[in-house]
Short mmCIF file of C-alpha atoms and ligand atoms in Angstrom, two decimals:
data_model
loop_
_atom_site.label_atom_id
_atom_site.label_comp_id
_atom_site.label_asym_id
_atom_site.label_seq_id
_atom_site.Cartn_x
_atom_site.Cartn_y
_atom_site.Cartn_z
CA UNK Q 1148 0.11 -0.01 -0.10
CA UNK Q 1149 1.27 3.45 -0.95
CA UNK Q 1150 2.20 5.48 2.44
CA UNK Q 1151 -0.42 8.08 1.32
CA UNK Q 1152 -3.25 5.53 1.28
CA UNK Q 1153 -2.38 4.41 4.68
CA UNK Q 1154 -4.74 5.24 7.54
CA UNK Q 1155 -4.66 5.21 11.18
CA UNK Q 1156 -8.08 3.48 11.76
CA UNK Q 1157 -9.76 3.00 15.31
CA UNK Q 1158 -11.79 0.37 16.10
CA UNK Q 1159 -14.06 0.56 19.51
CA UNK Q 1160 -14.94 -2.82 20.82
CA UNK Q 1161 -12.42 -4.23 18.58
CA UNK Q 1162 -12.15 -7.17 20.40
CA UNK Q 1163 -15.57 -8.34 20.17
CA UNK Q 1164 -17.08 -10.90 17.64
CA UNK Q 1165 -17.46 -8.40 14.83
CA UNK Q 1166 -14.44 -6.18 15.41
CA UNK Q 1167 -12.12 -8.74 15.45
CA UNK Q 1168 -13.03 -9.56 12.19
CA UNK Q 1169 -13.21 -5.89 11.08
CA UNK Q 1170 -9.44 -5.55 12.70
CA UNK Q 1171 -8.16 -8.31 10.85
CA UNK Q 1172 -9.65 -7.12 7.50
CA UNK Q 1173 -8.83 -3.52 7.42
CA UNK Q 1174 -5.12 -4.63 8.77
CA UNK Q 1175 -5.18 -7.09 5.94
CA UNK Q 1176 -5.90 -3.90 3.81
CA UNK Q 1177 -2.59 -2.35 4.95
CA UNK Q 1178 -3.87 0.25 7.35
CA UNK Q 1179 -2.54 0.76 11.00
CA UNK Q 1180 -5.40 -0.59 13.54
CA UNK Q 1181 -5.91 0.76 16.95
CA UNK Q 1182 -7.98 -1.54 18.51
CA UNK Q 1183 -9.91 -0.24 21.91
CA UNK Q 1184 -11.99 -2.60 24.39
CA UNK Q 1185 -12.96 -2.67 27.90
CA UNK Q 1186 -13.07 -6.62 27.41
CA UNK Q 1187 -16.58 -6.78 28.61
CA UNK Q 1188 -17.77 -8.85 26.30
CA UNK Q 1189 -14.89 -9.42 23.52
CA UNK Q 1190 -11.35 -11.00 24.82
CA UNK Q 1191 -7.85 -10.83 24.21
CA UNK Q 1192 -8.26 -14.14 22.41
CA UNK Q 1193 -10.19 -12.45 19.48
CA UNK Q 1194 -7.13 -10.67 18.33
CA UNK Q 1195 -4.28 -12.71 19.59
CA UNK Q 1196 -3.18 -13.73 16.11
CA UNK Q 1197 -2.88 -9.87 15.23
CA UNK Q 1198 -0.98 -8.68 18.17
CA UNK Q 1199 2.73 -8.92 17.06
CA UNK Q 1200 1.77 -7.26 13.64
CA UNK Q 1201 3.96 -3.77 13.91
CA UNK Q 1202 0.36 -2.29 12.25
CA UNK Q 1203 -1.83 -3.35 15.06
CA UNK Q 1204 -2.07 -1.73 18.59
CA UNK Q 1205 -4.56 -3.26 21.36
CA UNK Q 1206 -5.88 -0.91 24.19
CA UNK Q 1207 -7.70 -1.64 27.19
CA UNK Q 1208 -9.88 1.62 27.73
CA UNK Q 1209 -13.48 1.93 28.41
CA UNK Q 1210 -15.36 4.29 25.70
CA UNK Q 1211 -17.52 6.04 28.27
CA UNK Q 1212 -14.40 7.90 29.34
CA UNK Q 1213 -12.71 10.60 26.99
CA UNK Q 1214 -9.77 8.98 24.52
CA UNK Q 1215 -7.16 10.87 23.22
CA UNK Q 1216 -5.71 9.78 20.24
CA UNK Q 1217 -4.70 10.60 16.22
CA UNK Q 1218 -6.46 8.52 14.07
CA UNK Q 1219 -8.35 9.10 10.14
CA UNK Q 1220 -11.04 7.08 10.71
CA UNK Q 1221 -13.09 5.63 13.51
CA UNK Q 1222 -15.49 2.49 13.45
CA UNK Q 1223 -17.65 2.68 16.69
CA UNK Q 1224 -18.58 -0.57 17.45
CA UNK Q 1225 -18.06 -0.84 21.37
CA UNK Q 1226 -21.29 -2.02 22.94
CA UNK Q 1227 -22.85 -5.43 24.45
CA UNK Q 1228 -25.13 -7.04 21.72
CA UNK Q 1229 -26.37 -10.00 23.08
CA UNK Q 1230 -29.45 -9.37 25.14
CA UNK Q 1231 -28.18 -11.41 27.89
CA UNK Q 1232 -25.17 -9.13 28.19
CA UNK Q 1233 -26.56 -5.76 27.45
CA UNK Q 1234 -29.53 -6.38 30.45
CA UNK Q 1235 -26.66 -7.73 33.03
CA UNK Q 1236 -26.00 -4.19 33.77
CA UNK Q 1237 -28.45 -1.80 31.66
CA UNK Q 1238 -27.06 1.57 33.18
CA UNK Q 1239 -23.60 1.03 31.70
CA UNK Q 1240 -25.03 -0.43 28.38
CA UNK Q 1241 -27.10 3.07 27.88
CA UNK Q 1242 -23.82 4.89 29.06
CA UNK Q 1243 -21.66 3.06 26.84
CA UNK Q 1244 -23.76 3.60 23.62
CA UNK Q 1245 -24.70 7.65 24.56
CA UNK Q 1246 -21.19 8.32 26.55
CA UNK Q 1247 -19.47 6.50 24.38
CA UNK Q 1248 -20.87 7.85 21.11
CA UNK Q 1249 -20.08 11.56 22.89
CA UNK Q 1250 -16.64 10.73 23.58
CA UNK Q 1251 -15.79 9.46 19.96
CA UNK Q 1252 -17.88 12.29 18.15
CA UNK Q 1253 -15.72 14.48 20.19
CA UNK Q 1254 -12.78 12.79 19.23
CA UNK Q 1255 -14.06 12.67 15.62
CA UNK Q 1256 -14.56 16.67 15.69
CA UNK Q 1257 -10.90 17.25 17.84
CA UNK Q 1258 -8.90 15.36 14.85
CA UNK Q 1259 -11.61 15.37 11.65
CA UNK Q 1260 -11.81 11.97 11.35
CA UNK Q 1261 -14.67 10.14 9.45
CA UNK Q 1262 -16.89 8.11 12.23
CA UNK Q 1263 -19.07 4.99 11.65
CA UNK Q 1264 -21.56 4.08 13.77
CA UNK Q 1265 -22.74 0.59 14.55
CA UNK Q 1266 -26.43 0.87 15.06
CA UNK Q 1267 -28.81 -2.08 14.87
CA UNK Q 1268 -32.39 -3.24 13.29
CA UNK Q 1269 -33.53 -3.11 17.25
CA UNK Q 1270 -34.14 0.72 16.71
CA UNK Q 1271 -37.25 -1.02 15.01
CA UNK Q 1272 -38.16 -2.32 18.03
CA UNK Q 1273 -40.93 -4.60 17.74
CA UNK Q 1274 -41.65 -3.43 14.29
CA UNK Q 1275 -45.27 -2.72 12.72
CA UNK Q 1276 -43.78 -2.39 9.24
CA UNK Q 1277 -42.13 -5.73 7.60
CA UNK Q 1278 -40.11 -5.83 6.17
CA UNK Q 1279 -38.13 -2.65 7.72
CA UNK Q 1280 -36.62 -0.03 5.20
CA UNK Q 1281 -34.54 2.61 6.83
CA UNK Q 1282 -37.62 5.20 6.58
CA UNK Q 1283 -39.38 3.61 9.29
CA UNK Q 1284 -39.30 5.39 12.60
CA UNK Q 1285 -39.76 2.37 14.84
CA UNK Q 1286 -42.18 0.97 17.40
CA UNK Q 1287 -39.96 0.77 20.43
CA UNK Q 1288 -40.69 0.53 24.28
CA UNK Q 1289 -38.97 2.86 26.20
CA UNK Q 1290 -39.16 1.50 29.49
CA UNK Q 1291 -38.73 -2.17 28.80
CA UNK Q 1292 -35.68 -4.84 29.65
CA UNK Q 1293 -34.57 -4.14 26.09
CA UNK Q 1294 -34.55 -0.25 26.62
CA UNK Q 1295 -31.12 0.42 27.49
CA UNK Q 1296 -29.79 -0.90 24.19
CA UNK Q 1297 -32.47 -0.07 21.89
CA UNK Q 1298 -33.03 3.67 23.23
CA UNK Q 1299 -29.35 3.84 23.72
CA UNK Q 1300 -28.85 3.34 20.12
CA UNK Q 1301 -31.10 5.52 19.10
CA UNK Q 1302 -30.06 8.32 20.77
CA UNK Q 1303 -26.45 7.48 19.52
CA UNK Q 1304 -28.12 7.92 16.10
CA UNK Q 1305 -29.31 11.23 17.18
CA UNK Q 1306 -25.99 12.25 18.43
CA UNK Q 1307 -24.52 11.49 15.21
CA UNK Q 1308 -26.86 13.29 13.12
CA UNK Q 1309 -26.25 16.35 15.51
CA UNK Q 1310 -22.89 16.38 15.12
CA UNK Q 1311 -23.29 15.90 11.34
CA UNK Q 1312 -25.70 18.99 11.19
CA UNK Q 1313 -23.98 21.21 14.05
CA UNK Q 1314 -20.59 20.17 13.20
CA UNK Q 1315 -20.47 19.21 9.66
CA UNK Q 1316 -18.70 15.56 10.82
CA UNK Q 1317 -18.13 13.06 8.44
CA UNK Q 1318 -20.61 10.41 9.46
CA UNK Q 1319 -21.84 7.19 8.68
CA UNK Q 1320 -24.59 5.01 10.32
CA UNK Q 1321 -24.83 1.38 9.72
CA UNK Q 1322 -28.33 -0.53 10.90
CA UNK Q 1323 -26.78 -3.91 11.54
CA UNK Q 1324 -29.38 -6.77 11.56
CA UNK Q 1325 -28.36 -10.20 13.40
CA UNK Q 1326 -25.31 -11.39 12.23
CA UNK Q 1327 -23.42 -14.61 13.37
CA UNK Q 1328 -19.95 -16.45 12.53
CA UNK Q 1329 -17.00 -17.40 14.12
CA UNK Q 1330 -15.85 -15.76 17.41
CA UNK Q 1331 -19.38 -15.29 18.63
CA UNK Q 1332 -18.96 -15.90 22.53
CA UNK Q 1333 -20.17 -19.34 23.27
CA UNK Q 1334 -22.24 -18.26 26.51
CA UNK Q 1335 -23.64 -14.67 25.32
CA UNK Q 1336 -27.04 -16.12 24.66
CA UNK Q 1337 -27.50 -15.00 21.03
CA UNK Q 1338 -30.07 -17.56 19.39
CA UNK Q 1339 -27.71 -18.78 16.88
CA UNK Q 1340 -24.51 -19.31 19.09
CA UNK Q 1341 -26.70 -20.96 21.98
CA UNK Q 1342 -28.40 -23.71 19.56
CA UNK Q 1343 -25.11 -24.73 17.91
CA UNK Q 1344 -23.68 -25.03 21.39
CA UNK Q 1345 -26.39 -26.69 22.86
CA UNK Q 1346 -26.59 -29.13 19.53
CA UNK Q 1347 -22.64 -29.99 19.83
CA UNK Q 1348 -22.93 -31.00 23.93
CA UNK Q 1349 -26.43 -33.12 22.87
CA UNK Q 1350 -28.29 -30.91 25.35
CA UNK Q 1351 -31.81 -29.57 24.52
CA UNK Q 1352 -32.33 -26.50 22.03
CA UNK Q 1353 -33.91 -23.64 24.10
CA UNK Q 1354 -36.73 -22.02 21.83
CA UNK Q 1355 -38.49 -19.11 23.25
CA UNK Q 1356 -41.96 -18.72 22.92
CA UNK Q 1357 -43.64 -21.04 20.06
CA UNK Q 1358 -40.50 -20.23 17.78
CA UNK Q 1359 -42.60 -18.64 15.62
CA UNK Q 1360 -40.70 -15.08 15.82
CA UNK Q 1361 -38.55 -14.34 12.48
CA UNK Q 1362 -35.27 -13.34 12.19
CA UNK Q 1363 -32.56 -12.80 9.08
CA UNK Q 1364 -29.24 -14.01 9.70
CA UNK Q 1365 -26.06 -12.37 8.10
CA UNK Q 1366 -22.86 -14.09 7.79
CA UNK Q 1367 -19.90 -11.93 9.57
CA UNK Q 1368 -17.91 -11.60 6.48
CA UNK Q 1369 -20.46 -10.17 4.39
CA UNK Q 1370 -21.22 -7.55 7.00
CA UNK Q 1371 -17.25 -6.70 7.30
CA UNK Q 1372 -17.60 -5.86 3.68
CA UNK Q 1373 -20.75 -3.79 4.11
CA UNK Q 1374 -19.26 -1.51 6.93
CA UNK Q 1375 -15.92 -0.95 4.94
CA UNK Q 1376 -17.92 -0.27 1.95
CA UNK Q 1377 -20.22 2.16 3.92
CA UNK Q 1378 -17.01 4.13 5.31
CA UNK Q 1379 -15.19 4.16 2.08
CA UNK Q 1380 -18.52 5.87 0.35
CA UNK Q 1381 -18.74 9.53 -0.69
CA UNK Q 1382 -18.65 11.87 2.00
CA UNK Q 1383 -22.50 13.00 0.93
CA UNK Q 1384 -23.78 9.53 1.91
CA UNK Q 1385 -24.33 9.10 5.58
CA UNK Q 1386 -26.84 6.64 5.95
CA UNK Q 1387 -28.81 5.23 8.04
CA UNK Q 1388 -28.44 2.18 6.15
CA UNK Q 1389 -29.84 -1.12 6.56
CA UNK Q 1390 -26.95 -3.97 6.31
CA UNK Q 1391 -28.27 -7.37 6.57
CA UNK Q 1392 -28.99 -10.44 4.87
CA UNK Q 1393 -33.19 -10.37 3.92
CA UNK Q 1394 -33.33 -14.44 4.41
CA UNK Q 1395 -35.73 -14.52 6.98
CA UNK Q 1396 -36.45 -17.73 9.18
CA UNK Q 1397 -38.20 -18.64 12.03
CA UNK Q 1398 -36.59 -19.40 15.16
CA UNK Q 1399 -37.88 -23.08 15.25
CA UNK Q 1400 -36.52 -23.37 11.34
CA UNK Q 1401 -33.17 -22.17 12.59
CA UNK Q 1402 -33.47 -24.73 15.09
CA UNK Q 1403 -33.61 -27.49 12.94
CA UNK Q 1404 -31.18 -26.14 10.70
CA UNK Q 1405 -28.83 -26.06 13.85
CA UNK Q 1406 -29.18 -29.54 14.40
CA UNK Q 1407 -29.02 -30.47 10.88
CA UNK Q 1408 -25.72 -28.57 10.93
CA UNK Q 1409 -24.09 -30.53 13.65
CA UNK Q 1410 -25.54 -33.76 13.27
CA UNK Q 1411 -26.85 -33.72 16.29
CA UNK Q 1412 -29.47 -35.90 18.24
CA UNK Q 1413 -30.81 -33.12 20.20
CA UNK Q 1414 -34.56 -32.47 20.91
CA UNK Q 1415 -36.19 -29.07 21.02
CA UNK Q 1416 -37.60 -27.40 24.32
CA UNK Q 1417 -40.02 -24.45 24.95
CA UNK Q 1418 -38.91 -21.83 27.13
CA UNK Q 1419 -41.14 -18.80 28.06
CA UNK Q 1420 -40.59 -15.93 25.22
CA UNK Q 1421 -38.95 -13.02 27.21
CA UNK Q 1422 -40.50 -9.35 27.50
CA UNK Q 1423 -40.59 -7.05 24.20
CA UNK Q 1424 -38.64 -9.94 21.94
CA UNK Q 1425 -39.41 -8.68 18.52
CA UNK Q 1426 -41.98 -10.83 16.26
CA UNK Q 1427 -40.48 -10.34 13.45
CA UNK Q 1428 -37.45 -8.83 11.60
CA UNK Q 1429 -36.30 -8.62 7.78
CA UNK Q 1430 -34.07 -5.75 6.26
CA UNK Q 1431 -34.76 -3.97 2.89
CA UNK Q 1432 -31.40 -3.74 1.73
CA UNK Q 1433 -32.23 -1.89 -1.80
CA UNK Q 1434 -30.38 1.41 -0.12
CA UNK Q 1435 -27.40 -0.73 0.26
CA UNK Q 1436 -27.67 -2.32 -2.95
CA UNK Q 1437 -27.80 1.03 -4.82
CA UNK Q 1438 -25.17 3.30 -2.37
CA UNK Q 1439 -22.61 0.36 -1.69
CA UNK Q 1440 -23.07 -1.90 -4.45
CA UNK Q 1441 -23.77 -4.25 -1.51
CA UNK Q 1442 -25.54 -7.42 -0.81
CA UNK Q 1443 -24.63 -10.32 1.53
CA UNK Q 1444 -23.15 -13.51 -0.80
CA UNK Q 1445 -23.63 -16.00 2.09
CA UNK Q 1446 -26.85 -18.04 2.64
CA UNK Q 1447 -27.48 -19.18 6.23
CA UNK Q 1448 -26.96 -22.75 4.94
CA UNK Q 1449 -23.38 -22.16 3.67
CA UNK Q 1450 -22.50 -19.96 6.86
CA UNK Q 1451 -23.87 -22.74 9.42
CA UNK Q 1452 -20.99 -25.14 8.56
CA UNK Q 1453 -17.93 -22.69 9.57
CA UNK Q 1454 -19.72 -21.70 12.23
CA UNK Q 1455 -20.38 -24.86 13.76
CA UNK Q 1456 -16.73 -25.61 12.79
CA UNK Q 1457 -15.34 -23.21 14.97
CA UNK Q 1458 -17.56 -24.02 18.16
CA UNK Q 1459 -16.65 -27.63 17.62
CA UNK Q 1460 -12.81 -27.18 17.62
CA UNK Q 1461 -13.89 -24.15 20.77
CA UNK Q 1462 -15.57 -26.82 22.83
CA UNK Q 1463 -13.68 -29.91 21.86
CA UNK Q 1464 -16.86 -32.08 21.02
P1 NAD T 2958 -19.57 -8.21 20.88
O1 NAD T 2958 -20.27 -8.25 22.36
O2 NAD T 2958 -18.79 -9.29 20.75
O3 NAD T 2958 -18.17 -6.74 20.69
C1 NAD T 2958 -18.68 -5.62 21.22
C2 NAD T 2958 -17.60 -5.23 21.99
O4 NAD T 2958 -17.42 -4.04 22.57
C3 NAD T 2958 -16.70 -6.44 23.11
O5 NAD T 2958 -15.57 -6.62 22.75
C4 NAD T 2958 -17.06 -5.55 24.18
O6 NAD T 2958 -15.86 -5.84 25.24
C5 NAD T 2958 -16.56 -4.25 23.82
N1 NAD T 2958 -17.38 -3.03 24.87
C6 NAD T 2958 -18.41 -3.23 25.49
N2 NAD T 2958 -18.64 -2.13 26.07
C7 NAD T 2958 -17.47 -1.03 26.20
C8 NAD T 2958 -17.02 -0.25 26.79
N3 NAD T 2958 -17.79 0.65 27.37
N4 NAD T 2958 -15.81 0.33 26.42
C9 NAD T 2958 -15.47 -0.34 25.35
N5 NAD T 2958 -15.48 -1.68 24.82
C10 NAD T 2958 -16.56 -1.93 24.95
O7 NAD T 2958 -20.71 -7.98 19.84
P2 NAD T 2958 -20.95 -7.53 18.53
O8 NAD T 2958 -21.58 -8.59 17.81
O9 NAD T 2958 -19.66 -8.03 17.91
O10 NAD T 2958 -21.16 -6.25 18.07
C11 NAD T 2958 -20.67 -5.20 17.64
C12 NAD T 2958 -21.37 -3.93 17.51
O11 NAD T 2958 -22.34 -4.27 16.67
C13 NAD T 2958 -21.90 -3.57 18.61
O12 NAD T 2958 -21.97 -2.07 18.80
C14 NAD T 2958 -23.39 -4.06 18.50
O13 NAD T 2958 -24.49 -3.22 19.15
C15 NAD T 2958 -23.39 -3.97 17.04
N6 NAD T 2958 -24.50 -4.92 16.24
C16 NAD T 2958 -24.46 -6.15 16.49
C17 NAD T 2958 -25.07 -7.16 15.45
C18 NAD T 2958 -24.95 -8.41 15.84
O14 NAD T 2958 -25.77 -9.58 15.49
N7 NAD T 2958 -23.99 -8.86 16.17
C19 NAD T 2958 -26.47 -6.71 15.64
C20 NAD T 2958 -26.75 -5.29 15.66
C21 NAD T 2958 -25.62 -4.29 16.21
N1 UDP T 2959 -33.91 -17.33 20.96
C1 UDP T 2959 -34.47 -18.27 21.35
N2 UDP T 2959 -33.68 -19.37 22.43
C2 UDP T 2959 -32.52 -18.67 22.39
C3 UDP T 2959 -32.00 -17.99 22.48
C4 UDP T 2959 -32.74 -16.92 21.76
O1 UDP T 2959 -35.56 -18.85 21.13
O2 UDP T 2959 -31.89 -19.66 22.87
C5 UDP T 2959 -35.07 -16.55 20.44
C6 UDP T 2959 -35.13 -15.01 21.14
O3 UDP T 2959 -36.13 -15.31 21.90
C7 UDP T 2959 -35.72 -14.01 19.52
C8 UDP T 2959 -34.67 -14.68 18.98
O4 UDP T 2959 -34.35 -16.00 19.31
O5 UDP T 2959 -36.36 -14.17 19.41
C9 UDP T 2959 -33.15 -13.89 18.54
O6 UDP T 2959 -32.44 -13.66 19.70
P1 UDP T 2959 -31.16 -13.23 19.96
O7 UDP T 2959 -30.80 -13.08 21.40
O8 UDP T 2959 -29.68 -13.84 19.16
O9 UDP T 2959 -30.87 -11.43 19.42
P2 UDP T 2959 -32.28 -10.53 19.20
O10 UDP T 2959 -32.57 -10.58 17.54
O11 UDP T 2959 -33.61 -10.99 20.15
O12 UDP T 2959 -31.68 -9.17 19.75
#
């Protein structure tokens, strides 16, 4: 890479599931990476293979506190993403989204960096419009057990657009739909990792409710490609833009696929549906197709085997 094209890139939450894949890809492109994480849900092990590369630096830091570094681009991913983890300390979750956004936007303003926010399909709440286009304002409970995450992310979007209007910051907002793949935490409670781990251990798969609720699952390499395309898009394009795979499945269908992909004899067990659990979720990705030339390339059937292989090796089963 020519020196002039090499960027200094900060990835917050870089030791997490998505962040570690993003650091790896950006490093592979020849950039200098500063990975910042407080290791709440992420782990050094996720980026251990990058340590030692002279263009990679790992820093323990909590984004709810200010950060003084010199960078050209910021990918702001720091925030627990699984309901079990973000509900563990909901006040800290809101602080991470809101104070974290304020700190990273302040940093971007000071050093004139371009900044991307990892927002979420949760800003649509339990959607009454299906599938969800970016123009939908959502249907979100402001006082429920998911609100620390949903409202925190919504407030972060507000801050991004206010910094854009008030300070002319170069911003990018991605609304990420359910993403899965290697390096998900085996105990973080998200549905793909839960089902695969349960199936590999021969334990019952825990389907919440009747399993008729739907999600659309994106493989992590497709998401990382979309995030980088968004960051590299023209300054006039801010998003918010949906990044997700439109392939929609019921949770019961996913459970059956996980059993098939692992060759397990596990049975399905039904558990109570958690409060405010969205009944349906599927992205409209016309904007990503048009503005970023992006669409997912890996179906759920293609993405499950490498994910199963990762967990099989991790659990040694
Ligand atoms: P993850 O939990 O694996 O990663 C989040 C990372 O942020 C972890 O490494 C964690 O230690 C770190 N972190 C949390 N609080 C922090 C703080 N205060 N300071 C510094 N670091 C902190 O989750 P993920 O799936 O990799 O998600 C990454 C981002 O993408 C999150 O912002 C999440 O909201 C967003 N997102 C993910 C999905 C998905 O399905 N994976 C969907 C929508 C949005
Ligand atoms: N779910 C489930 N069993 C599990 C974990 C999750 O049936 O062991 C369901 C959950 O109720 C939700 C869907 O799977 O309807 C996706 O849950 P996840 O926590 O992965 O993410 P969400 O999209 O709800 O944030």
